[in-house]
mmCIF file of C-alpha atoms in Angstrom:
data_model
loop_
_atom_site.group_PDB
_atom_site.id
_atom_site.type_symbol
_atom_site.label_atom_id
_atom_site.label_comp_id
_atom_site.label_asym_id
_atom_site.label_seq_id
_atom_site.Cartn_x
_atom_site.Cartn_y
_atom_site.Cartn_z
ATOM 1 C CA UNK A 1 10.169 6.088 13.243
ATOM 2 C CA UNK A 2 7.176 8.879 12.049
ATOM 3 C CA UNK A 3 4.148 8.489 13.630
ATOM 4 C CA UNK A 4 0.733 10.942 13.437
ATOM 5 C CA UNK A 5 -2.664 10.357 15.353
ATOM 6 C CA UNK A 6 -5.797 11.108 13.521
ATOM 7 C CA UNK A 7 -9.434 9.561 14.220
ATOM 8 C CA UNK A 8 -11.480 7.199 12.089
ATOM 9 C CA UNK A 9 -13.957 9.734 9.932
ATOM 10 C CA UNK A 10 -17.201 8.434 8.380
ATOM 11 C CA UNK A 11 -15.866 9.551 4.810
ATOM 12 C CA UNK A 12 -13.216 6.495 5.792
ATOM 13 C CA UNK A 13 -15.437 3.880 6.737
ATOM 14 C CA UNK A 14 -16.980 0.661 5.057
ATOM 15 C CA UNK A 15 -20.695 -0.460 5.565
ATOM 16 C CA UNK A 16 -19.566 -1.984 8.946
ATOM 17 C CA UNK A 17 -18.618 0.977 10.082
ATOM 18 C CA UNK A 18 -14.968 0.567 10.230
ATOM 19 C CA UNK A 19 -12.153 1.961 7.711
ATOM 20 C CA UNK A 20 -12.061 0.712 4.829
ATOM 21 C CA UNK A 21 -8.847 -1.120 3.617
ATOM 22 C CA UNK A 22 -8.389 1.946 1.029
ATOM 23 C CA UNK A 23 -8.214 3.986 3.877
ATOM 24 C CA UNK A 24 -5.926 2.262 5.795
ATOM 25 C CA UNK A 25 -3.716 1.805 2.618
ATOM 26 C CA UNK A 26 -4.379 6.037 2.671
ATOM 27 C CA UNK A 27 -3.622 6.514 6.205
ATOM 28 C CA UNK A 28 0.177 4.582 5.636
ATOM 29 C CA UNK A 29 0.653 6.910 2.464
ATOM 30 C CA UNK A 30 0.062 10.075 4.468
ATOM 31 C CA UNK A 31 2.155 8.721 7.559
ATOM 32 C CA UNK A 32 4.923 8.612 5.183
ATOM 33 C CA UNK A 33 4.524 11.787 3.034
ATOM 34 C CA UNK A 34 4.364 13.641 6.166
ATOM 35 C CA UNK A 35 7.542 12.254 7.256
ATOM 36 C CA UNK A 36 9.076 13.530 3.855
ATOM 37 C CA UNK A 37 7.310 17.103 3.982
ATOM 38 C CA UNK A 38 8.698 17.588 7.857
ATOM 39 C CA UNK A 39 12.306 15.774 6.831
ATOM 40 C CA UNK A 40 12.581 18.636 3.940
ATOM 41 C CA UNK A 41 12.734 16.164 1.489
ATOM 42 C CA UNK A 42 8.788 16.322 -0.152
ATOM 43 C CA UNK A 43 7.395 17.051 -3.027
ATOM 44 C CA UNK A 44 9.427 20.109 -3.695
ATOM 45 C CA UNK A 45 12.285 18.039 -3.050
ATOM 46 C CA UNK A 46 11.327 15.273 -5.733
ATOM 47 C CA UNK A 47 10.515 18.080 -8.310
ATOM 48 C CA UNK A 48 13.724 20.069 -8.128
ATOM 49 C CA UNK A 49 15.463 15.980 -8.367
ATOM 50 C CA UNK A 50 12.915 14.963 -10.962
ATOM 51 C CA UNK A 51 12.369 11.744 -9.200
ATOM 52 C CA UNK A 52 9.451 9.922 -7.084
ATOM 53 C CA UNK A 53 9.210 7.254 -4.629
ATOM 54 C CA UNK A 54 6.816 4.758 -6.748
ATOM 55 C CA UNK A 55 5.129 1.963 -4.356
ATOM 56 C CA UNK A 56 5.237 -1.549 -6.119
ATOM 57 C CA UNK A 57 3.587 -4.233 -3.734
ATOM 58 C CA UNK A 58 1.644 -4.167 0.061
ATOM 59 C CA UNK A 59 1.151 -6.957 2.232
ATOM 60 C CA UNK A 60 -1.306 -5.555 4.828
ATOM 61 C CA UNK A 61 -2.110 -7.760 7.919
ATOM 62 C CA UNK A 62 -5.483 -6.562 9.536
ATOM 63 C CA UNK A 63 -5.576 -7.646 13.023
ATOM 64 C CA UNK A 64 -8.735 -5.476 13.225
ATOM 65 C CA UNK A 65 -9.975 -2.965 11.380
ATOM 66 C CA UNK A 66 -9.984 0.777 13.201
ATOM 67 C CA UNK A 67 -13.764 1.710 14.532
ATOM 68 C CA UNK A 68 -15.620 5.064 13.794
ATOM 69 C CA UNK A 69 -14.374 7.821 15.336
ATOM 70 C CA UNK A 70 -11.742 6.002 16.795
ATOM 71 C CA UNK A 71 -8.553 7.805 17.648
ATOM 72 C CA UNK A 72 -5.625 5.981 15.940
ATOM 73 C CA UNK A 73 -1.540 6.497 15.757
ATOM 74 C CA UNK A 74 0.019 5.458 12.125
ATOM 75 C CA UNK A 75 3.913 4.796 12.687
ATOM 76 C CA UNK A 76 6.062 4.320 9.176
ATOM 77 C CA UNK A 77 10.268 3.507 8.797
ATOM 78 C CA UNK A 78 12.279 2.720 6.228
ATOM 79 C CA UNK A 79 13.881 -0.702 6.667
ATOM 80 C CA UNK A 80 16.054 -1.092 3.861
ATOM 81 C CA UNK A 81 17.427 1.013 0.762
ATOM 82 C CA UNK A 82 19.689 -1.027 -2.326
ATOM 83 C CA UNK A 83 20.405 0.619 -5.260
ATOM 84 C CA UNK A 84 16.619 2.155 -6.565
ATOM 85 C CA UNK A 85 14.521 0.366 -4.129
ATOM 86 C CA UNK A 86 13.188 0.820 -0.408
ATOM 87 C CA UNK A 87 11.377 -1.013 2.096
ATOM 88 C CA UNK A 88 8.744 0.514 4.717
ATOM 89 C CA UNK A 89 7.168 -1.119 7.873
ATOM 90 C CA UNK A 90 3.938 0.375 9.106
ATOM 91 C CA UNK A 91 1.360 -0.043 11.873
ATOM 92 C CA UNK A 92 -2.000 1.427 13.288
ATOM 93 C CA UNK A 93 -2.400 1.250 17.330
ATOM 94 C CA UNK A 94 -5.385 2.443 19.052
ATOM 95 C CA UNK A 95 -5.171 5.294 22.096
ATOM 96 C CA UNK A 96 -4.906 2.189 24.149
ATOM 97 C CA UNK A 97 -1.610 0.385 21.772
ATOM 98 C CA UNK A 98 -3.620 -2.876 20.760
ATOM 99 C CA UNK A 99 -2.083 -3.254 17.738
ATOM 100 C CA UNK A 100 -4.820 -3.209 14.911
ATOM 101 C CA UNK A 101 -3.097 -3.242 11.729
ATOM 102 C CA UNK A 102 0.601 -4.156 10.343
ATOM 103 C CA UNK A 103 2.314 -4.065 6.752
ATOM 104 C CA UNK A 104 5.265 -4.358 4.753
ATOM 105 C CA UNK A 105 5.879 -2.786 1.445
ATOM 106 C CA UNK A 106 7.771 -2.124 -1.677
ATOM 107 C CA UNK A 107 9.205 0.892 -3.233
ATOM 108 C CA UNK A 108 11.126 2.264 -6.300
ATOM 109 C CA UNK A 109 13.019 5.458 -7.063
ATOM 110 C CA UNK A 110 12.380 6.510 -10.211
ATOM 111 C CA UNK A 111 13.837 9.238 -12.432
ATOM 112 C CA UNK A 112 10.527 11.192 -13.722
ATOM 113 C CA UNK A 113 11.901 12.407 -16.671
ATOM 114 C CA UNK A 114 13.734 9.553 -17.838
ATOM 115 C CA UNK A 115 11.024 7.283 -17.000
ATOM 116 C CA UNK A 116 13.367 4.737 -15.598
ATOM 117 C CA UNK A 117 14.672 3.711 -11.888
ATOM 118 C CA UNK A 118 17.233 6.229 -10.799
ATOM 119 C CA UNK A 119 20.405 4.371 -9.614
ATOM 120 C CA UNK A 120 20.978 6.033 -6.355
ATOM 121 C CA UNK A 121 18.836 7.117 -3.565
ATOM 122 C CA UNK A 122 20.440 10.459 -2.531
ATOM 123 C CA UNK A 123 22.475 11.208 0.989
ATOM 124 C CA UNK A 124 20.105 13.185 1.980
ATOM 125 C CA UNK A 125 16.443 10.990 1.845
ATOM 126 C CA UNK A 126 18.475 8.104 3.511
ATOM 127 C CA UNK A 127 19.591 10.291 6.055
ATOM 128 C CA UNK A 128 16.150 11.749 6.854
ATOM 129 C CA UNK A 129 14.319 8.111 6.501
ATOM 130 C CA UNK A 130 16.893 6.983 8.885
ATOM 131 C CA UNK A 131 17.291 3.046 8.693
ATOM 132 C CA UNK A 132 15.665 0.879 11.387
ATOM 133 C CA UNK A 133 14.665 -3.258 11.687
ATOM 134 C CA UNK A 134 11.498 -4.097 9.980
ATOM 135 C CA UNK A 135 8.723 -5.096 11.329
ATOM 136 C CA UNK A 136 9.019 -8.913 10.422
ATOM 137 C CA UNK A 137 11.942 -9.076 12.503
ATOM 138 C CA UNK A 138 10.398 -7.263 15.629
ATOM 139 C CA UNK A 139 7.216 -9.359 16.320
ATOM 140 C CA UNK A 140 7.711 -10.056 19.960
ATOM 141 C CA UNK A 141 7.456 -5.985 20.339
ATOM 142 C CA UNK A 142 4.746 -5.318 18.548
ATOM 143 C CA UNK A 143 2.485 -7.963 20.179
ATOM 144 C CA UNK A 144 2.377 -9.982 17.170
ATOM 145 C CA UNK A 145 1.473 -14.144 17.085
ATOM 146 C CA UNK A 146 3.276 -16.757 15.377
ATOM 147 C CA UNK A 147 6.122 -17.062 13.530
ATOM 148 C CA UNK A 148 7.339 -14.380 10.902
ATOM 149 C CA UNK A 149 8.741 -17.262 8.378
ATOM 150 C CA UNK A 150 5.238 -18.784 8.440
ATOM 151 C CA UNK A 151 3.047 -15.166 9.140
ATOM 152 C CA UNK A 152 4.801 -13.029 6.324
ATOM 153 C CA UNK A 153 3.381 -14.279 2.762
ATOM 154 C CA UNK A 154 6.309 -14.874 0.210
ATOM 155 C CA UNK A 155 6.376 -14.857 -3.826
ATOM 156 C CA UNK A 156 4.081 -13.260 -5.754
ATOM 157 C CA UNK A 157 0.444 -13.138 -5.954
ATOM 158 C CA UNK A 158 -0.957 -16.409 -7.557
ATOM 159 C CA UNK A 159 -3.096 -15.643 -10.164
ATOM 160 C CA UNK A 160 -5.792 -18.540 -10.891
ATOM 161 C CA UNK A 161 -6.161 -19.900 -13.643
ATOM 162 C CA UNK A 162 -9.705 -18.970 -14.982
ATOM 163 C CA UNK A 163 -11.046 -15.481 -13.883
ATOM 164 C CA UNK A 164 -14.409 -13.555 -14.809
ATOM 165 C CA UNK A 165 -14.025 -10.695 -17.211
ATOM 166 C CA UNK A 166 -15.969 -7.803 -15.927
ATOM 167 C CA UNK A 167 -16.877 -4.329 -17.661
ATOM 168 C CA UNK A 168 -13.796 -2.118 -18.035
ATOM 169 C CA UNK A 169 -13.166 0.972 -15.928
ATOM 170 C CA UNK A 170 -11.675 4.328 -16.902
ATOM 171 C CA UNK A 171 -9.239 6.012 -15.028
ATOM 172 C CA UNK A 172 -10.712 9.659 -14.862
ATOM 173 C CA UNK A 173 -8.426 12.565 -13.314
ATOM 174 C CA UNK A 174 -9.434 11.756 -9.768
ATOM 175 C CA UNK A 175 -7.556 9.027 -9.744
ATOM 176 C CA UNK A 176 -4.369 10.878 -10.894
ATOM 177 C CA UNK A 177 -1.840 11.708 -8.006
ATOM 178 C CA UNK A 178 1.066 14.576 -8.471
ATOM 179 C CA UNK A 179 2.758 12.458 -10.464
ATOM 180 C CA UNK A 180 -0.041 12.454 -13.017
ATOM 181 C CA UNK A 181 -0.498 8.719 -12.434
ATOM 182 C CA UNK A 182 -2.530 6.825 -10.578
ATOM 183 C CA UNK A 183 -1.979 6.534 -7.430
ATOM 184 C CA UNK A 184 -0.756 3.267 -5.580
ATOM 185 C CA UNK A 185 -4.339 3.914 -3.176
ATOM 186 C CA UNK A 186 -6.321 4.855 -6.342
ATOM 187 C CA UNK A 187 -5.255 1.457 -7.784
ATOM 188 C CA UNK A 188 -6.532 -0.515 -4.928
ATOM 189 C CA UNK A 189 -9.852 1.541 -4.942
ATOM 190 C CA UNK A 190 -10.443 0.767 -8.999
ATOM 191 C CA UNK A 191 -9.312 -3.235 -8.264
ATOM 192 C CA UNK A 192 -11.993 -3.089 -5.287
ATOM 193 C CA UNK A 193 -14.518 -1.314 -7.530
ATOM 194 C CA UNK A 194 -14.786 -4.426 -9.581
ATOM 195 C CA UNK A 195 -16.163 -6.006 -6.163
ATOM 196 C CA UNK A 196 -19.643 -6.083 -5.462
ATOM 197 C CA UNK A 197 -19.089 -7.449 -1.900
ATOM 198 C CA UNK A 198 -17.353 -5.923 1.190
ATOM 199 C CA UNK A 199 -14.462 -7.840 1.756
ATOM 200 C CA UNK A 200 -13.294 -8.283 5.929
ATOM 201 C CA UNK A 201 -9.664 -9.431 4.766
ATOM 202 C CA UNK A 202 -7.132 -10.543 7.174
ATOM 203 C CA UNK A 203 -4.681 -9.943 4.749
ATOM 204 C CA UNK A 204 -4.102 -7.951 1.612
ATOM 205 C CA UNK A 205 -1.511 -7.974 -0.473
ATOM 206 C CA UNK A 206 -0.983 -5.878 -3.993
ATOM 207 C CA UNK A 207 1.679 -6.067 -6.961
ATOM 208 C CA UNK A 208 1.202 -2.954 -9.261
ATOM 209 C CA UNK A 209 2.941 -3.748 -12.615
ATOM 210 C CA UNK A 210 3.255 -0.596 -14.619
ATOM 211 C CA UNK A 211 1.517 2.574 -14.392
ATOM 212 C CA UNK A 212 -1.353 4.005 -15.975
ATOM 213 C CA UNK A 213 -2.788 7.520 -16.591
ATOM 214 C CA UNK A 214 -5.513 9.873 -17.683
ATOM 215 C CA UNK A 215 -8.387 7.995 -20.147
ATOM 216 C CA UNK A 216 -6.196 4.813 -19.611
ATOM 217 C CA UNK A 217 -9.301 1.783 -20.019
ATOM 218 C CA UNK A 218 -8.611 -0.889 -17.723
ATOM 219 C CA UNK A 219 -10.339 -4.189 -18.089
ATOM 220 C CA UNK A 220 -10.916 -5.884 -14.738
ATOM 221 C CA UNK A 221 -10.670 -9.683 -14.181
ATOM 222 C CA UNK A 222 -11.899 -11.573 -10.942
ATOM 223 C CA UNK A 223 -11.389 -14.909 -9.039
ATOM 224 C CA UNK A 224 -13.700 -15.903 -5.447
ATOM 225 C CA UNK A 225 -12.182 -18.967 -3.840
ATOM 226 C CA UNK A 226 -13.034 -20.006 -0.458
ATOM 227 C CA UNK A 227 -10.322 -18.364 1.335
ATOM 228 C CA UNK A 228 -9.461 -15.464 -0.956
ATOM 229 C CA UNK A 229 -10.361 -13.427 -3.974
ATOM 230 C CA UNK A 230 -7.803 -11.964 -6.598
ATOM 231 C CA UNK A 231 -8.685 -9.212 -8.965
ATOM 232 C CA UNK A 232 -6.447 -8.219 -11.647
ATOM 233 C CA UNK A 233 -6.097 -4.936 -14.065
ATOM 234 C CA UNK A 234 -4.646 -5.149 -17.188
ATOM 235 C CA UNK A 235 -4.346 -2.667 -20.239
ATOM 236 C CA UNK A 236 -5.287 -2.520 -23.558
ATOM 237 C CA UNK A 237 -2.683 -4.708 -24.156
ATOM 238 C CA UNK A 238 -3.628 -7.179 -22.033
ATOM 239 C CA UNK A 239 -0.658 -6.647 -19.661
ATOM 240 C CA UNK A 240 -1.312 -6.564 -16.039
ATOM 241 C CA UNK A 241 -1.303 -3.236 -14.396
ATOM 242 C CA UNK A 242 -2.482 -4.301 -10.595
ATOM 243 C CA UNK A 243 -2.757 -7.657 -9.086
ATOM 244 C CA UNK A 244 -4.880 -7.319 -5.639
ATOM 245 C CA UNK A 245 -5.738 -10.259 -3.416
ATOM 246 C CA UNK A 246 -7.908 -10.022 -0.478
ATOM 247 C CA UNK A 247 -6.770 -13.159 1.817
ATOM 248 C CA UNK A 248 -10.170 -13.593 4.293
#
């Protein structure tokens, strides 16, 4: 496990004065690039290999959301690597340990240049990741209620059937990330931009479908039920690019 404490900053917070589920999505990125910076196996690394670790899908449980300017500990591990794809666990514990927030997710080695999944993670990123049990299996030691087969969400995200067609976004270079795409966090924040409500989610879960970059135009699409709302990006081809749901 790689853990780092940090405290809840007011550029981090929603209108309820608690982090925002970008930034919590932000605080599990850094836990985890920090671990590869310290484990030698960063972004210099993935440059001289020509390859990143490309997220594809969260499933974020929010027990409750971290408080400003409270002091917080982000723990990441790898749980799994097969052929070009890894799994992480995360959580966010106050000074105290209540468990506040939990999440699984989904990630893919790809070859940059190529533009394709490379085949093999090498030796040494599995040896520096380490493999431990995920989180799903570990419930009774991390405080958390119920049953993992019925807690954990399976499948993909259902998409309804009619959704509202909002005014399309651009991605400007802000968004962009090393790999001169957007990043898995900016992709959240441009699905959430099509909001015009604050969202207090007990769960959220994303699916990002292909990537997109620099002047890309993404046309936003939106669906409020009673117990969730869905928000989908697609291209100019009309191919999804992110599919967000905020489970309340």
């Amino acid at each position: 496990m790689y853990s780092f404490t940090t405290r809840v900053r007011y550029s981090e917070l929603a209108e309820d004065k608690k982090a925002s589920i970008v930034s919590i999505i932000n605080y599990f990125q850094d836990c985890c690039t920090f671990e590869a910076e310290d484990g030698g196996v960063g972004l210099s690394w993935l440059k001289e290999h020509g390859t990143a670790w490309m997220l594809t899908g969260w499933q974020v449980h929010v027990v409750r959301r971290p408080r400003y300017c409270e002091e917080i500990k982000v723990t990441t591990w790898a749980c799994d690597f097969r052929y070009s794809f890894g799994k992480r666990s995360f959580t966010i514990v106050n000074k105290d340990g209540e468990l506040l927030v939990w999440a699984l997710s989904d990630w893919a080695y790809v070859n940059m240049k190529k533009g394709s999944f490379e085949k093999n993670v090498p030796e040494k990123e599995i040896e520096v990741y380490g493999m431990d049990t995920p989180i799903s299996e570990r419930f009774d030691e991390f405080g958390i209620e119920g049953n993992p087969q019925d807690v954990i969400l399976k499948g993909k995200i259902r998409l309804p059937e009619e959704m509202e067609e909002l005014p399309p976004l651009t991605v400007s270079a802000d968004n962009l990330d090393t790999n001169h795409h957007v990043n898995n966090v900016q992709c959240v924040a441009l699905a959430k931009s099509a909001l015009t409500e604050e969202i207090d989610c007990r769960v959220f879960r994303s699916e990002i479908k292909k990537q997109s970059g620099l002047g890309d135009t993404l046309y936003p699409f939106v669906s409020r039920e009673e117990d969730r709302v869905v928000v989908k990006l697609c291209g100019d081809d009309g191919q999804r690019r992110i599919v967000c749901e905020f489970i309340k």
